[in-house]
């Protein structure tokens, strides 16, 4: 099979899977098998593309030309190939988890749930392989629409409100800011193709504040990247069932946002032009503020999922910060952060879901001493948190390192301070949770609530979540550790994206 | 004399003859099938003729047909170029779907005895709109405008069997429509005074780019008169009630075609008759049409958000969408004009589909309030799905015609150095997200009053889904719409010079 064909199939296979899921509505076991089989095929396809891109190929194809020479076209390049592979692998992991979670919770409308997931992953593939801004926008919107039923899955008032904010912010910003920005680029440069070195440098020479205006439209138009102040959809989307939060709001949706930001910075503006025109500087500050402010808010969240959501906002801005540093190392740090954060944050979300399924606890304050009952979950949580903080031997440490290098290259020393401070805040609000769970007595277990913990784990008293709900976070936690060990091959793999 | 040479006159002459024949058909035999089937067949023949005309114009260039072999400017000329062939195809295409669609809906909404009259009127309304589009004679435009308007007043009034407010709506429309037509004919009179001719192409030659007060006044009268017919803000107040209270099938046809035809006339007079190189045309673009277009886009969309009646909401949405079209015209560039023409066509597709879905709901649930749409996704899933796709198209989601319209309009804004216009357009479409999103949320997230209802009959669902499919098809393949509109715009600009 040629890699070009693999790209077509990567888009088509999830849709076929969706049809299969619909047909198998009445037979849940076969329905779930359809999801997993689709996922397995998808991984094979994205791996094929990934490898061929690694050999220097840039496979692609044109689906159709829509308006005035604007094609819906796809082309794989290192960043997109990585994103697609990551998303497809994590989709399968997440599907395993979903099956355990949805069945344990006896949720309604499971067929609709898996169908929307399949469309969402197809859209994510479209975003990953898009060869131009126009195609990217196409699938960006499809991703928003296909995930709306997932966010509002519970169907109650809270879900309705969350869904309204979700759709309102994501569609509103993309239509009001992103679309005009894309058309504007088309009007200026005559193309929206992702081109190494960018397309705006020549036509926008000495054009005053226009590059900065365009950058602003792009950054705030891509609300999936959750740069403040267009972040509010993300905490609201936490009304969704946990697998949705885990996959969409740690991997597919939010990463589609920062992925788009990175691609626009690298392939539309071009790192050199971004740096020379000064278009990035104001947004560097906004990203920095976003990182710290979101962390500060996360500290005050007692609801675990809300805390993770705010942490996500903070972590996503690392990628934006990396892009806005306008240096090679910054962009590279951002790219690695996409992978590292996906693995780490998904682990955390799935652990949160496991805690909910097994112990019905959602508040951090209720999780004291829970480590004795759910040791595996909290160990996995610990690994995920380490990756987010950026501690070796977890994958999250390299992106932080590269981002600091990039900040030094760009002469933006304050960014280094921001990154260090943010890591410290992460320690406080993330690593503290497993520590509390293992070392503190459960609330209400007497006055001596401090320093008395550390009891040996009583394996008989364990009350863990269903096996599938443990297996999945174990896989992502392993991925988080692997990303530490194999950061160098990934770094080398991504390097060609910075060539001009 | 071969038939092919007479092709341009067929879309007019066939329904004009068929309409009185329809009255003779018994309305109550065979469940009223006779007039229904007859009128439907006529609309299909007309559509076939229009499509043939479009094909011929697209491949072989403009056609000039001389009525009764009297050469223009003395005789009446039917002149078909790409711009009006496109509108002609839209009108006859929507009619070819609206006629088959109407059966179940209209039988439920009007008195059986009026069925033959209804179809006769509907054919006449169609012929009027087609005539306005096809003719190359300025006064002939007025005649056809009146033909379509008079029959439309009657059609709207037929809604009284369901809702007495249709009578006041129709009366309002009659008063406003008559004022509009009067203004239009005064304008024509002034142009005739100035030039001594009524043939459009000849008018252009006689005016020769020379301006005087009489020509300016004539142009102003024509613009206001047609603006009224097009429901151009702030002359739109007749429309929401007319659409809301007319029989559902009538609203489908009117919403998809009648205002669009009026916009076409505005475009035709500005470019082919007056010519864009007049100073006052430029002034009208910048200081009249553009501000009113923007005000309409914003104001009507905001009003739409607060409507309880779904059809009124859709009508206000139309006022806003007409603002898009006029904004494109006001740029005075080929791209802007082509964006307008594309949107004119595309908007017909979306609004037709939306009003069809609304008609299905009226038939089965007997309601047209937004609240009545609660739980529709479960009660009438097929209708709800069609409505949602058409609504997404209206909002401008990629993969639908609405996106194409918006893209073209944005591109025209940026290329003509008007970034502000682009942001106004997207701002207005955000308002569309709100008013459409509100209904979609009701449909999908709320429980309705009753359980699952019977779906609308196939005679309604099939035309509905054909329009929905067109919304998607022309959203992905723009060979016909955008390419033809661009060529039409180039030709119109060529006329203008």
mmCIF file of C-alpha atoms in Angstrom, chain A residues 153-275:
data_model
loop_
_atom_site.group_PDB
_atom_site.id
_atom_site.type_symbol
_atom_site.label_atom_id
_atom_site.label_comp_id
_atom_site.label_asym_id
_atom_site.label_seq_id
_atom_site.Cartn_x
_atom_site.Cartn_y
_atom_site.Cartn_z
ATOM 1 C CA UNK A 153 -23.959 13.168 26.604
ATOM 2 C CA UNK A 154 -25.652 13.286 29.972
ATOM 3 C CA UNK A 155 -28.440 15.471 28.608
ATOM 4 C CA UNK A 156 -29.186 17.323 31.837
ATOM 5 C CA UNK A 157 -29.211 21.069 32.411
ATOM 6 C CA UNK A 158 -25.557 21.200 33.276
ATOM 7 C CA UNK A 159 -24.640 19.291 30.147
ATOM 8 C CA UNK A 160 -26.804 21.612 28.077
ATOM 9 C CA UNK A 161 -25.067 24.627 29.503
ATOM 10 C CA UNK A 162 -21.644 23.082 29.020
ATOM 11 C CA UNK A 163 -22.554 22.187 25.464
ATOM 12 C CA UNK A 164 -23.749 25.685 24.736
ATOM 13 C CA UNK A 165 -20.488 27.209 25.940
ATOM 14 C CA UNK A 166 -18.523 24.542 24.101
ATOM 15 C CA UNK A 167 -20.181 25.136 20.764
ATOM 16 C CA UNK A 168 -20.499 28.865 21.285
ATOM 17 C CA UNK A 169 -16.844 29.479 22.047
ATOM 18 C CA UNK A 170 -15.322 26.966 19.664
ATOM 19 C CA UNK A 171 -17.526 27.729 16.692
ATOM 20 C CA UNK A 172 -17.836 31.388 17.504
ATOM 21 C CA UNK A 173 -14.110 32.038 17.575
ATOM 22 C CA UNK A 174 -13.364 29.849 14.596
ATOM 23 C CA UNK A 175 -15.962 31.594 12.481
ATOM 24 C CA UNK A 176 -15.343 35.105 13.682
ATOM 25 C CA UNK A 177 -11.553 35.034 13.779
ATOM 26 C CA UNK A 178 -10.031 31.930 12.243
ATOM 27 C CA UNK A 179 -12.019 31.927 9.010
ATOM 28 C CA UNK A 180 -11.361 35.601 8.208
ATOM 29 C CA UNK A 181 -7.704 35.037 9.030
ATOM 30 C CA UNK A 182 -7.564 32.147 6.574
ATOM 31 C CA UNK A 183 -9.304 34.097 3.834
ATOM 32 C CA UNK A 184 -7.042 37.034 4.560
ATOM 33 C CA UNK A 185 -3.952 34.879 4.158
ATOM 34 C CA UNK A 186 -5.398 33.564 0.921
ATOM 35 C CA UNK A 187 -6.029 37.094 -0.251
ATOM 36 C CA UNK A 188 -2.497 38.195 0.664
ATOM 37 C CA UNK A 189 -0.460 35.182 -0.361
ATOM 38 C CA UNK A 190 -2.723 33.583 -2.948
ATOM 39 C CA UNK A 191 -2.393 30.221 -1.237
ATOM 40 C CA UNK A 192 -3.129 28.604 2.069
ATOM 41 C CA UNK A 193 -0.776 25.666 1.596
ATOM 42 C CA UNK A 194 1.419 24.705 4.484
ATOM 43 C CA UNK A 195 4.809 25.481 3.024
ATOM 44 C CA UNK A 196 8.153 24.959 4.757
ATOM 45 C CA UNK A 197 9.419 28.425 5.616
ATOM 46 C CA UNK A 198 5.955 29.971 5.447
ATOM 47 C CA UNK A 199 4.040 31.846 2.774
ATOM 48 C CA UNK A 200 3.709 35.281 4.323
ATOM 49 C CA UNK A 201 7.314 36.437 4.481
ATOM 50 C CA UNK A 202 7.516 37.830 0.957
ATOM 51 C CA UNK A 203 4.104 39.521 0.575
ATOM 52 C CA UNK A 204 4.095 40.978 4.082
ATOM 53 C CA UNK A 205 7.523 42.577 4.073
ATOM 54 C CA UNK A 206 7.378 45.814 6.102
ATOM 55 C CA UNK A 207 3.638 45.752 6.515
ATOM 56 C CA UNK A 208 3.474 47.226 9.997
ATOM 57 C CA UNK A 209 1.197 45.552 12.485
ATOM 58 C CA UNK A 210 -0.611 43.318 9.979
ATOM 59 C CA UNK A 211 1.376 40.145 10.797
ATOM 60 C CA UNK A 212 0.649 40.624 14.485
ATOM 61 C CA UNK A 213 -3.040 41.179 13.766
ATOM 62 C CA UNK A 214 -3.156 38.012 11.697
ATOM 63 C CA UNK A 215 -1.352 36.066 14.393
ATOM 64 C CA UNK A 216 -3.876 37.299 16.917
ATOM 65 C CA UNK A 217 -6.756 36.211 14.723
ATOM 66 C CA UNK A 218 -5.200 32.790 14.351
ATOM 67 C CA UNK A 219 -4.373 32.309 18.015
ATOM 68 C CA UNK A 220 -7.713 33.412 19.399
ATOM 69 C CA UNK A 221 -9.576 31.894 16.470
ATOM 70 C CA UNK A 222 -8.141 28.509 17.345
ATOM 71 C CA UNK A 223 -9.946 28.361 20.663
ATOM 72 C CA UNK A 224 -9.230 24.657 20.888
ATOM 73 C CA UNK A 225 -5.732 25.718 21.943
ATOM 74 C CA UNK A 226 -7.454 27.372 24.922
ATOM 75 C CA UNK A 227 -5.226 30.416 25.094
ATOM 76 C CA UNK A 228 -6.741 32.810 27.596
ATOM 77 C CA UNK A 229 -9.242 34.444 27.271
ATOM 78 C CA UNK A 230 -10.816 31.881 24.906
ATOM 79 C CA UNK A 231 -10.321 29.006 27.309
ATOM 80 C CA UNK A 232 -13.691 28.999 29.029
ATOM 81 C CA UNK A 233 -15.112 26.152 26.959
ATOM 82 C CA UNK A 234 -12.638 23.674 28.406
ATOM 83 C CA UNK A 235 -13.660 23.666 32.093
ATOM 84 C CA UNK A 236 -17.276 23.706 30.947
ATOM 85 C CA UNK A 237 -16.695 20.673 28.769
ATOM 86 C CA UNK A 238 -15.862 18.647 31.872
ATOM 87 C CA UNK A 239 -19.543 17.751 32.185
ATOM 88 C CA UNK A 240 -18.753 15.096 29.606
ATOM 89 C CA UNK A 241 -18.194 11.485 30.663
ATOM 90 C CA UNK A 242 -14.579 10.937 31.678
ATOM 91 C CA UNK A 243 -13.470 9.017 28.565
ATOM 92 C CA UNK A 244 -14.544 12.014 26.533
ATOM 93 C CA UNK A 245 -12.564 14.354 28.728
ATOM 94 C CA UNK A 246 -9.620 11.986 28.652
ATOM 95 C CA UNK A 247 -9.417 11.600 24.930
ATOM 96 C CA UNK A 248 -10.920 14.758 23.521
ATOM 97 C CA UNK A 249 -9.878 17.263 26.118
ATOM 98 C CA UNK A 250 -6.437 15.890 26.657
ATOM 99 C CA UNK A 251 -5.671 14.583 23.175
ATOM 100 C CA UNK A 252 -7.782 15.061 20.077
ATOM 101 C CA UNK A 253 -9.614 18.354 20.457
ATOM 102 C CA UNK A 254 -7.144 20.433 22.420
ATOM 103 C CA UNK A 255 -4.171 18.996 20.602
ATOM 104 C CA UNK A 256 -5.839 19.763 17.283
ATOM 105 C CA UNK A 257 -5.845 23.350 18.531
ATOM 106 C CA UNK A 258 -2.215 23.622 19.540
ATOM 107 C CA UNK A 259 -1.211 21.517 16.569
ATOM 108 C CA UNK A 260 -2.898 24.066 14.324
ATOM 109 C CA UNK A 261 -1.156 26.904 16.146
ATOM 110 C CA UNK A 262 2.199 25.257 15.705
ATOM 111 C CA UNK A 263 1.572 24.477 12.062
ATOM 112 C CA UNK A 264 0.455 28.008 11.351
ATOM 113 C CA UNK A 265 3.510 29.420 13.084
ATOM 114 C CA UNK A 266 5.915 27.110 11.296
ATOM 115 C CA UNK A 267 4.347 26.631 7.871
ATOM 116 C CA UNK A 268 2.304 29.775 7.275
ATOM 117 C CA UNK A 269 4.301 32.471 9.013
ATOM 118 C CA UNK A 270 7.623 30.646 9.123
ATOM 119 C CA UNK A 271 9.796 30.813 12.214
ATOM 120 C CA UNK A 272 12.151 33.387 10.709
ATOM 121 C CA UNK A 273 9.404 35.746 9.604
ATOM 122 C CA UNK A 274 7.645 35.344 12.913
ATOM 123 C CA UNK A 275 10.768 36.375 14.710
#
